[in-house]
Amino acid sequence: MRVTKIKEIIRETERIRTFVFEEKVDALPGQFVMVWIPDVDEKPLSLSKHKGDLTITVLAQGPFTNKMAELKVGDKVGIRGPFGRGFKIIGDNLLLVGGGVGVPPLAALADKAVEEGKNVTAIVGAITASELLFVDRLENIGARVLTCTDDGTAGKKGFTTDLLRDLLQKETFDSCYTCGPEIMMVKVLEQTKAKGIPTQVSMERYVKCGIGICGHCIVDGTGQRVCKEGPVFRDIEVEKITEFGKYRRDASGTKVYFRNR
Amino acid sequence: MVDISTKISGIKLKTPLMLASGILGTAGTSLKRIAVFGGASAIVTKSLGVEPRSGHKGPTIVKSIAGGLISAIGLANPGYEAFKEELDIAKEGGVPVIGSAYGFSFREYIEVAQALESYGASAVELNLSYPNVGKTGAFYGKHTELSYEVVKAVKESVNIPVFAKLTANVSDIVKVAKACEEAGVDAITAITSLEAMKIDVNTGRPVLGNKVGGLSGPCIKPIALRCVYAITKEVDVPVIGCGGITTGEDALEFIMAGAQACQIGTGILTRGITIFKKIAREMEEIMEKQGYRNLDEIRGIAH
């Protein structure tokens, strides 16, 4: 556990903030850190930059993330990690599909891919215009960005998977990377599999220890640990993860089924 | 050819190297993976209670000195009823599955133990040792009379072997072990993690969400070994050594102290899931070199 201070807070949207810390990282896009707010709790959060100042982007949506939203520049938090397996860049022509707060690790990936001279196309979706993340950031590094919102307030009205379907009718890619609601990722995988595009998925499960020892973030089918063998899984692994798109385990280990399927 | 197989209460084990409770044991698929891919000779489930428990707030684990971990997960578990299907999957691993049970009363210990028996567990290990949740676990293990009563009550309620996992945070662990033996326990697992804590000097706050936790890993091995040595001197039932076992040499020390078998947990952190296979190979190498043929030959020779 290393304690560091918040150096900068960027208000991305009404509910989403980016926290920059007084600590450097050199990680893989897709890796996560455990963030401790003393006397509150500790949670896993994806890095939104793979190197330089440690940076995370957080949606205020529960007790912990709401507490995070109250933090000020100079406040102290504890950091463990980076942990887990990140994205592996394959080929030259990359497609990123991100929904909501699934976008930050993909933005980190885009940074790294562009550094390595790859072409990046990103499909970025959100519920509404004010929740769309990192469109400017992605465009500024030279990525082609296609946007959509559920309510049509920005970009195309509809889901990332609709944009993906249209795009894959005209073009193909060497590899695809997705992070967002699991139901979305299920549909992304269906489409990329049909087109034979290797795909990597970033899964979210209830991580407790972060170091592969407590077994809380196990996925059924393979028995892999999301904090250790994940959070990024390859499509051929995901096919063996029987719970993917069906359920996840809560804090007690009780199965909670995804609703909108 | 060296033979490191062993037996506890009639349960045959291909090696003495079992998975300890509370490690990677929340889901059946994980337990199966530890058995098949990791090479564990038996697997002990996460401790199960009557009701689901979410456990403590984070941090639940913090690294300590010398490969140690201080943890306080807080007995997070989905409750025994949800574990029936997990146990079925765990059994596909092809090794004995031992169900770990905790309760907040004798009745609850009995209820969980009976359920685990009906699900097909090879044995039940009573958690009389967990230090981080109120009136269960170590609450029983710290009271000789309660340890005796709960073991006796469960023994009278199930037909499968009953193990008791003990804590060294007592004035005399041998006394507790003897009480368990008198109550009819089939084996004793010693020891659980030792009560510990970590304070962050930047903030002046305890790091663990529960403030205090249990220390495990190589740093507690000498203490665990001493406990096993002391217990096996006075008690006839088999003892399963647990606490910081990370190498073949560690495991052999426990056998020489008198342990029937060993449990491994925190060692997975440094040596990965296949630690069970690695330790087995190391044990065989050392035994071969020393001319030992089997574990019976060396068990307790340090006495």
XYZ file of C-alpha atoms in Angstrom:
564
model
C 0.000 0.000 0.000
C 1.429 3.339 -1.092
C -0.220 6.551 -0.024
C -0.282 9.361 -2.526
C -2.008 12.710 -2.940
C -4.500 13.867 -5.530
C -2.722 16.318 -7.838
C -5.590 17.269 -10.109
C -9.292 16.547 -10.547
C -10.889 16.943 -13.976
C -14.662 17.129 -14.248
C -15.356 15.069 -17.386
C -19.147 14.996 -17.121
C -21.648 15.691 -14.373
C -21.011 12.336 -12.724
C -17.598 11.403 -14.103
C -14.295 12.726 -12.772
C -10.702 12.025 -13.664
C -8.257 11.921 -10.743
C -4.567 12.512 -11.360
C -2.228 11.462 -8.540
C 1.261 12.481 -7.425
C 2.623 9.130 -8.468
C 3.954 7.776 -11.751
C 2.944 4.492 -13.353
C 4.243 2.367 -16.162
C 1.493 -0.136 -16.816
C -0.385 -1.889 -19.570
C -3.658 -0.405 -20.790
C -6.441 -2.440 -19.198
C -4.634 -2.952 -15.899
C -6.232 -1.655 -12.700
C -5.225 -0.295 -9.317
C -6.847 -0.807 -5.909
C -7.748 2.617 -4.534
C -8.126 3.037 -0.779
C -9.958 5.937 0.803
C -8.935 5.697 4.481
C -11.833 4.708 6.761
C -14.134 4.221 3.749
C -13.274 1.238 1.534
C -10.966 0.064 -1.216
C -12.077 -0.639 -4.799
C -10.505 -1.666 -8.107
C -10.413 1.037 -10.773
C -9.003 0.915 -14.298
C -6.134 3.163 -15.259
C -7.186 5.741 -17.815
C -3.540 6.406 -18.767
C -0.974 3.661 -19.067
C 2.047 5.766 -18.159
C 3.003 9.059 -16.616
C 0.934 10.374 -13.717
C -1.308 7.696 -12.252
C -4.753 8.558 -13.592
C -8.177 7.034 -13.071
C -11.596 8.059 -14.313
C -14.523 7.370 -12.049
C -18.306 7.432 -12.394
C -20.035 8.384 -9.140
C -22.550 5.560 -8.890
C -22.233 3.952 -5.448
C -21.102 4.581 -1.857
C -17.392 4.401 -2.716
C -17.412 6.321 -5.979
C -19.701 8.975 -4.473
C -17.134 9.389 -1.710
C -14.433 9.685 -4.360
C -16.375 12.483 -6.008
C -16.152 14.432 -2.725
C -12.343 14.239 -2.599
C -10.292 17.395 -3.147
C -6.868 18.124 -4.587
C -4.298 17.307 -1.904
C -6.389 14.556 -0.280
C -4.548 11.312 0.451
C -5.518 7.923 -0.931
C -3.803 4.555 -0.872
C -2.838 2.711 -4.039
C -2.020 -0.971 -4.625
C -1.092 -2.215 -8.058
C -1.234 -1.915 -11.050
C -2.635 -5.428 -11.153
C -3.977 -7.869 -13.713
C -3.420 -8.560 -17.355
C -3.792 -5.673 -19.783
C -4.669 -5.423 -23.462
C -2.236 -6.857 -25.968
C -1.997 -4.905 -29.219
C -2.387 -7.152 -32.251
C -1.944 -5.970 -35.865
C -1.947 -2.423 -37.246
C -5.590 -1.568 -37.682
C -7.353 -1.520 -34.316
C -11.020 -1.174 -33.451
C -12.102 -0.072 -29.954
C -15.694 -0.390 -28.749
C -16.448 1.320 -25.439
C -19.642 2.036 -23.569
C -20.017 4.478 -20.668
C -17.195 4.224 -18.119
C -15.781 1.344 -20.137
C -14.057 3.977 -22.288
C -11.108 4.996 -19.990
C -9.038 1.789 -20.317
C -9.664 1.904 -24.075
C -8.439 5.507 -24.185
C -5.242 4.326 -22.483
C -4.985 1.602 -25.094
C -5.497 4.145 -27.897
C -2.608 6.222 -26.510
C -0.290 3.239 -26.563
C -1.448 2.064 -29.995
C -0.900 5.506 -31.532
C 2.553 5.690 -29.914
C 3.313 2.449 -31.714
C 2.091 3.852 -35.024
C -1.183 1.922 -35.248
C -4.421 3.098 -36.812
C -7.183 3.404 -34.234
C -10.919 3.541 -34.809
C -13.017 3.981 -31.684
C -16.738 3.507 -31.263
C -17.755 5.427 -28.160
C -21.228 5.210 -26.717
C -23.109 6.578 -23.726
C -26.643 6.975 -22.471
C -26.711 10.673 -23.293
C -24.456 13.423 -24.731
C -23.263 14.707 -21.345
C -21.957 11.232 -20.427
C -19.868 10.710 -23.572
C -16.261 10.248 -22.523
C -12.929 11.118 -24.110
C -14.177 11.886 -27.634
C -11.876 14.929 -27.863
C -8.989 13.084 -26.243
C -9.250 10.273 -28.786
C -9.604 12.663 -31.727
C -6.635 14.708 -30.527
C -4.307 11.738 -30.741
C -5.497 11.035 -34.270
C -8.032 8.271 -33.700
C -11.147 8.081 -35.833
C -14.072 8.361 -33.421
C -17.645 7.263 -34.070
C -20.124 8.257 -31.385
C -23.612 7.243 -30.400
C -26.013 7.859 -27.552
C -29.058 5.916 -26.442
C -31.181 9.070 -26.632
C -29.651 10.541 -29.797
C -28.396 13.725 -28.082
C -24.958 13.212 -29.646
C -23.704 11.101 -32.527
C -25.937 8.423 -33.906
C -29.035 7.470 -31.940
C -28.622 3.906 -30.789
C -26.070 1.524 -29.390
C -22.378 0.970 -30.057
C -23.317 -2.421 -31.441
C -25.470 -0.764 -34.129
C -22.530 1.387 -35.209
C -20.332 -1.687 -35.120
C -22.669 -3.614 -37.423
C -22.675 -0.791 -39.994
C -18.914 -0.396 -39.783
C -18.133 -4.097 -40.166
C -20.232 -4.221 -43.325
C -17.801 -1.803 -44.990
C -14.474 -2.386 -43.268
C -12.423 -4.924 -41.420
C -9.837 -4.669 -38.635
C -6.851 -6.668 -37.393
C -8.200 -6.747 -33.847
C -10.948 -5.430 -31.610
C -10.968 -4.340 -27.937
C -14.086 -3.810 -25.899
C -15.012 -2.565 -22.447
C -18.413 -1.573 -21.142
C -21.675 -3.178 -20.052
C -21.326 -6.962 -20.314
C -24.425 -7.313 -22.483
C -22.832 -4.911 -24.962
C -19.612 -6.911 -24.965
C -21.523 -10.138 -25.628
C -22.965 -8.556 -28.768
C -19.624 -7.102 -29.837
C -18.088 -10.556 -29.581
C -20.885 -12.115 -31.637
C -20.229 -9.660 -34.449
C -16.433 -9.763 -34.413
C -16.468 -13.547 -34.215
C -18.658 -13.710 -37.320
C -16.102 -11.521 -39.125
C -13.111 -13.415 -37.754
C -11.652 -10.404 -35.918
C -9.666 -11.382 -32.794
C -11.203 -9.585 -29.837
C -10.154 -8.794 -26.272
C -12.700 -8.111 -23.569
C -12.211 -6.304 -20.258
C -14.434 -7.948 -17.637
C -15.638 -6.477 -14.383
C -16.168 -8.658 -11.326
C -16.191 -8.124 -7.552
C -12.467 -7.859 -6.810
C -11.445 -7.968 -3.150
C -7.792 -8.844 -2.627
C -6.589 -7.835 -6.111
C -3.670 -10.255 -5.941
C -5.265 -13.580 -6.840
C -5.503 -15.121 -3.417
C -9.051 -14.717 -2.029
C -10.867 -16.143 -5.033
C -13.759 -13.754 -4.971
C -13.511 -12.625 -8.607
C -13.437 -16.156 -10.024
C -15.324 -16.710 -13.274
C -17.219 -19.934 -13.832
C -16.231 -22.238 -16.632
C -12.504 -21.630 -16.409
C -12.073 -20.812 -12.717
C -9.823 -17.910 -13.733
C -9.305 -14.925 -11.452
C -10.381 -11.610 -12.996
C -7.793 -9.767 -10.872
C -4.953 -12.001 -12.007
C -5.696 -13.769 -15.316
C -7.984 -10.854 -16.266
C -9.477 -8.314 -16.350
C -8.652 -8.558 -20.064
C -9.546 -11.889 -21.651
C -9.139 -13.044 -25.229
C -12.219 -14.150 -27.180
C -11.145 -17.802 -27.095
C -10.998 -17.609 -23.301
C -14.315 -15.790 -23.018
C -15.985 -18.604 -24.949
C -15.114 -20.918 -22.066
C -16.284 -18.499 -19.373
C -19.768 -19.894 -18.919
C -21.037 -17.003 -16.793
C -20.097 -14.309 -19.349
C -23.181 -12.266 -20.140
C -25.267 -14.331 -17.713
C -24.326 -13.563 -14.123
C -21.686 -12.291 -11.741
C -21.056 -12.828 -8.032
C -21.789 -10.133 -5.451
C -19.783 -9.303 -2.305
C -20.916 -12.538 -0.635
C -20.272 -14.724 -3.670
C -23.988 -15.052 -4.427
C -24.768 -15.195 -8.134
C -26.522 -12.127 -9.500
C -28.026 -12.567 -12.949
C -27.811 -9.787 -15.523
C -31.300 -8.488 -16.204
C -31.559 -7.076 -19.699
C -30.988 -10.198 -21.682
C 10.821 -44.532 -5.640
C 9.531 -42.129 -3.021
C 5.896 -42.336 -1.916
C 4.405 -39.165 -0.453
C 0.801 -40.349 -0.275
C -0.984 -40.161 3.043
C -4.339 -40.777 4.672
C -6.502 -38.863 7.120
C -9.497 -40.454 8.814
C -9.681 -42.980 5.994
C -9.473 -40.286 3.293
C -6.703 -41.162 0.857
C -4.510 -38.300 -0.342
C -2.057 -38.643 -3.232
C 0.206 -36.096 -1.560
C -0.053 -34.423 1.854
C -0.646 -31.056 0.150
C -4.174 -29.740 0.567
C -5.654 -26.319 -0.241
C -6.367 -24.352 2.950
C -9.763 -22.825 3.607
C -10.371 -19.215 2.643
C -8.069 -19.305 -0.359
C -9.597 -19.334 -3.856
C -12.507 -21.326 -2.485
C -15.550 -19.176 -3.182
C -16.540 -21.014 -6.368
C -16.552 -24.656 -7.391
C -14.749 -23.958 -10.666
C -11.887 -22.404 -8.753
C -11.585 -25.371 -6.382
C -11.646 -27.716 -9.361
C -8.879 -25.715 -11.044
C -6.717 -25.887 -7.902
C -7.153 -29.663 -7.867
C -6.676 -30.359 -11.571
C -4.236 -27.666 -12.655
C -2.670 -26.875 -9.275
C -2.243 -30.439 -8.058
C -3.818 -30.095 -4.600
C -4.524 -33.508 -3.068
C -7.665 -32.256 -1.344
C -9.480 -28.956 -1.298
C -11.077 -27.162 1.608
C -13.916 -24.816 0.711
C -14.335 -21.245 1.809
C -15.911 -21.237 5.274
C -19.648 -21.486 4.881
C -22.350 -20.249 7.208
C -26.116 -20.314 7.340
C -26.671 -16.869 5.807
C -24.815 -15.118 2.965
C -22.205 -12.644 4.238
C -20.686 -9.789 2.245
C -17.596 -9.622 4.439
C -15.616 -6.592 5.526
C -14.995 -3.396 3.638
C -11.674 -3.037 1.870
C -8.787 -3.118 2.024
C -9.307 -6.781 2.843
C -5.650 -7.661 2.349
C -2.371 -5.857 2.787
C 1.123 -7.167 2.223
C 3.269 -7.503 5.305
C 6.892 -8.351 6.016
C 8.724 -11.393 4.676
C 6.121 -12.632 2.183
C 3.338 -12.264 4.714
C -0.198 -11.042 4.197
C -2.544 -9.490 6.708
C -6.126 -10.126 5.714
C -9.647 -9.636 6.930
C -12.057 -10.755 4.241
C -14.707 -11.189 6.901
C -16.088 -14.660 6.128
C -17.663 -13.513 2.878
C -19.642 -16.469 1.541
C -22.922 -17.095 -0.236
C -24.329 -19.339 2.525
C -24.267 -23.131 2.461
C -27.423 -23.553 0.391
C -25.917 -21.720 -2.586
C -22.829 -23.899 -2.266
C -24.458 -27.196 -3.188
C -23.878 -26.622 -6.907
C -20.370 -25.295 -6.226
C -19.503 -28.473 -4.341
C -20.757 -30.584 -7.244
C -18.372 -28.738 -9.576
C -15.520 -28.895 -7.059
C -15.904 -32.688 -6.897
C -15.198 -32.867 -10.638
C -11.611 -32.096 -9.635
C -11.318 -35.745 -8.601
C -9.904 -35.116 -5.120
C -11.603 -35.140 -1.718
C -13.559 -31.966 -0.992
C -13.619 -30.871 2.633
C -16.309 -28.407 3.603
C -15.376 -25.644 6.017
C -18.164 -24.629 8.408
C -18.631 -21.734 10.784
C -21.610 -20.805 12.919
C -22.788 -18.274 15.441
C -24.205 -21.101 17.582
C -23.840 -24.868 17.988
C -27.048 -25.201 15.999
C -25.586 -23.291 13.063
C -22.367 -25.314 13.075
C -24.493 -28.482 13.017
C -26.783 -27.166 10.273
C -23.879 -26.299 7.970
C -21.998 -29.543 8.711
C -25.095 -31.649 7.978
C -25.674 -29.794 4.720
C -22.062 -30.305 3.647
C -22.370 -34.012 4.431
C -25.546 -34.253 2.346
C -23.773 -32.456 -0.552
C -21.120 -35.163 -0.555
C -18.203 -33.513 1.283
C -15.548 -36.051 2.332
C -15.170 -34.343 5.710
C -16.121 -31.146 7.479
C -13.556 -28.774 8.944
C -14.987 -26.701 11.776
C -13.711 -23.161 11.692
C -12.859 -22.592 15.362
C -10.166 -20.130 14.477
C -11.208 -17.211 12.263
C -10.225 -14.081 14.188
C -12.029 -11.273 12.396
C -15.764 -11.776 12.895
C -17.514 -11.546 16.311
C -18.963 -14.614 17.950
C -17.810 -17.385 15.657
C -14.521 -18.978 14.614
C -11.887 -18.034 17.190
C -14.633 -17.152 19.652
C -15.090 -20.931 19.944
C -11.443 -21.865 19.512
C -10.344 -19.549 22.308
C -12.610 -21.270 24.805
C -11.646 -24.840 25.586
C -15.160 -25.729 26.770
C -16.845 -24.240 23.705
C -14.411 -26.066 21.429
C -15.250 -29.313 23.201
C -18.993 -28.702 23.050
C -19.150 -27.700 19.388
C -16.999 -30.612 18.229
C -19.084 -33.023 20.299
C -22.345 -31.579 18.984
C -21.244 -31.836 15.367
C -19.731 -35.303 15.825
C -23.103 -36.510 17.101
C -24.863 -35.007 14.062
C -22.827 -36.187 11.082
C -21.169 -39.408 9.928
C -18.320 -37.897 7.896
C -15.009 -37.127 9.647
C -14.918 -33.868 11.597
C -11.782 -31.724 11.627
C -11.233 -28.710 13.874
C -9.111 -25.776 12.713
C -7.471 -24.040 15.649
C -5.926 -20.664 16.408
C -2.577 -20.120 18.086
C -3.870 -16.916 19.668
C -4.550 -18.802 22.912
C -2.491 -19.352 26.023
C -2.246 -23.080 25.330
C -3.233 -24.525 21.957
C -2.473 -28.065 23.211
C -5.220 -27.736 25.784
C -7.738 -26.816 23.085
C -6.506 -29.648 20.864
C -6.913 -32.112 23.733
C -10.451 -30.896 24.377
C -11.278 -31.448 20.692
C -9.795 -34.934 20.885
C -11.873 -35.772 23.942
C -14.945 -34.551 22.074
C -14.187 -37.051 19.318
C -12.593 -34.890 16.639
C -11.069 -36.879 13.762
C -8.246 -34.468 12.939
C -6.898 -31.094 13.963
C -5.797 -28.378 11.562
C -3.243 -26.011 13.087
C -2.916 -23.090 12.734
C -4.996 -20.288 11.280
C -3.609 -16.803 10.596
C -2.279 -14.881 13.615
C -3.975 -11.716 14.811
C -2.180 -8.713 13.366
C -2.555 -5.221 11.971
C -0.990 -2.545 9.762
C -1.116 1.195 10.282
C -0.398 3.692 7.529
C 1.871 6.432 8.866
C 0.865 8.961 6.189
C -2.698 9.023 7.418
C -2.412 7.447 10.859
C -5.186 5.015 9.913
C -5.311 1.216 10.150
C -5.059 -0.030 6.578
C -7.513 -2.930 6.738
C -11.192 -2.106 6.455
C -11.683 -4.207 9.592
C -8.715 -2.394 11.201
C -7.251 -5.730 12.382
C -6.723 -8.971 10.519
C -4.827 -12.228 10.375
C -1.174 -12.625 9.427
C -0.336 -15.530 7.126
C 2.620 -16.573 5.007
C 6.230 -17.646 5.553
C 6.655 -15.345 8.571
C 4.260 -17.456 10.672
C 5.715 -20.833 9.680
C 8.036 -21.236 12.682
C 5.126 -20.527 15.027
C 2.826 -22.960 13.238
C 5.516 -25.621 13.250
C 6.020 -25.235 16.990
C 2.253 -25.611 17.514
C 2.094 -28.800 15.446
C 5.106 -30.179 17.324
C 3.482 -29.417 20.667
C 0.074 -30.806 19.710
C 1.333 -34.039 18.181
C 3.323 -34.697 21.329
C 0.184 -34.743 23.465
C -2.616 -35.706 21.106
C -3.162 -38.922 19.137
C -5.538 -37.760 16.391
C -3.894 -36.697 13.108
C -2.780 -33.101 12.813
C -2.835 -31.141 9.552
C -0.107 -28.514 9.558
C -0.981 -25.101 8.202
C 0.814 -21.768 8.274
C 3.329 -20.404 5.802
C 4.132 -23.654 4.008
C 5.746 -22.544 0.747
C 8.410 -25.099 -0.162
C 9.039 -28.830 -0.019
C 11.401 -28.235 2.861
C 8.641 -26.445 4.793
C 6.233 -29.327 4.222
C 8.797 -31.895 5.348
C 9.451 -29.920 8.514
C 5.768 -30.206 9.369
C 5.741 -33.944 8.653
C 8.830 -34.393 10.821
C 7.107 -32.382 13.555
C 4.356 -34.983 13.397
C 1.821 -33.644 10.890
C -0.239 -36.132 8.902
C -0.726 -33.640 6.066
C -0.319 -29.956 5.227
C -2.520 -27.138 4.040
C -1.319 -24.403 1.723
C -2.770 -20.958 1.122
C -0.700 -17.788 1.038
C 2.148 -19.600 -0.750
C 0.037 -19.320 -3.909
C 0.899 -15.624 -3.919
C 4.583 -16.231 -4.594
C 4.535 -19.631 -6.305
C 1.248 -19.602 -8.192
C -1.574 -22.112 -8.299
C 0.773 -24.965 -9.225
C 2.543 -24.625 -5.852
C 1.065 -28.021 -4.885
C 2.873 -29.753 -7.746
C 6.068 -27.812 -7.062
C 6.144 -28.665 -3.353
C 5.400 -32.338 -4.071
C 8.375 -32.496 -6.418
C 10.616 -30.735 -3.918
C 9.560 -33.109 -1.141
C 10.345 -36.093 -3.342
C 13.741 -34.681 -4.265
C 14.752 -34.073 -0.662
C 13.444 -37.478 0.454
C 15.245 -39.235 -2.364
C 18.489 -37.513 -1.441
C 18.086 -38.443 2.219
C 17.004 -41.986 1.461
C 13.491 -41.665 2.893
C 10.934 -43.884 1.173
C 7.654 -42.629 2.563
C 6.111 -40.153 4.994
C 5.405 -42.722 7.729
C 9.128 -43.240 7.989
C 9.794 -39.622 8.870
C 6.576 -38.513 10.516
C 7.307 -37.093 13.944
C 10.985 -38.026 13.882
C 11.838 -34.609 15.308
C 10.323 -35.660 18.641
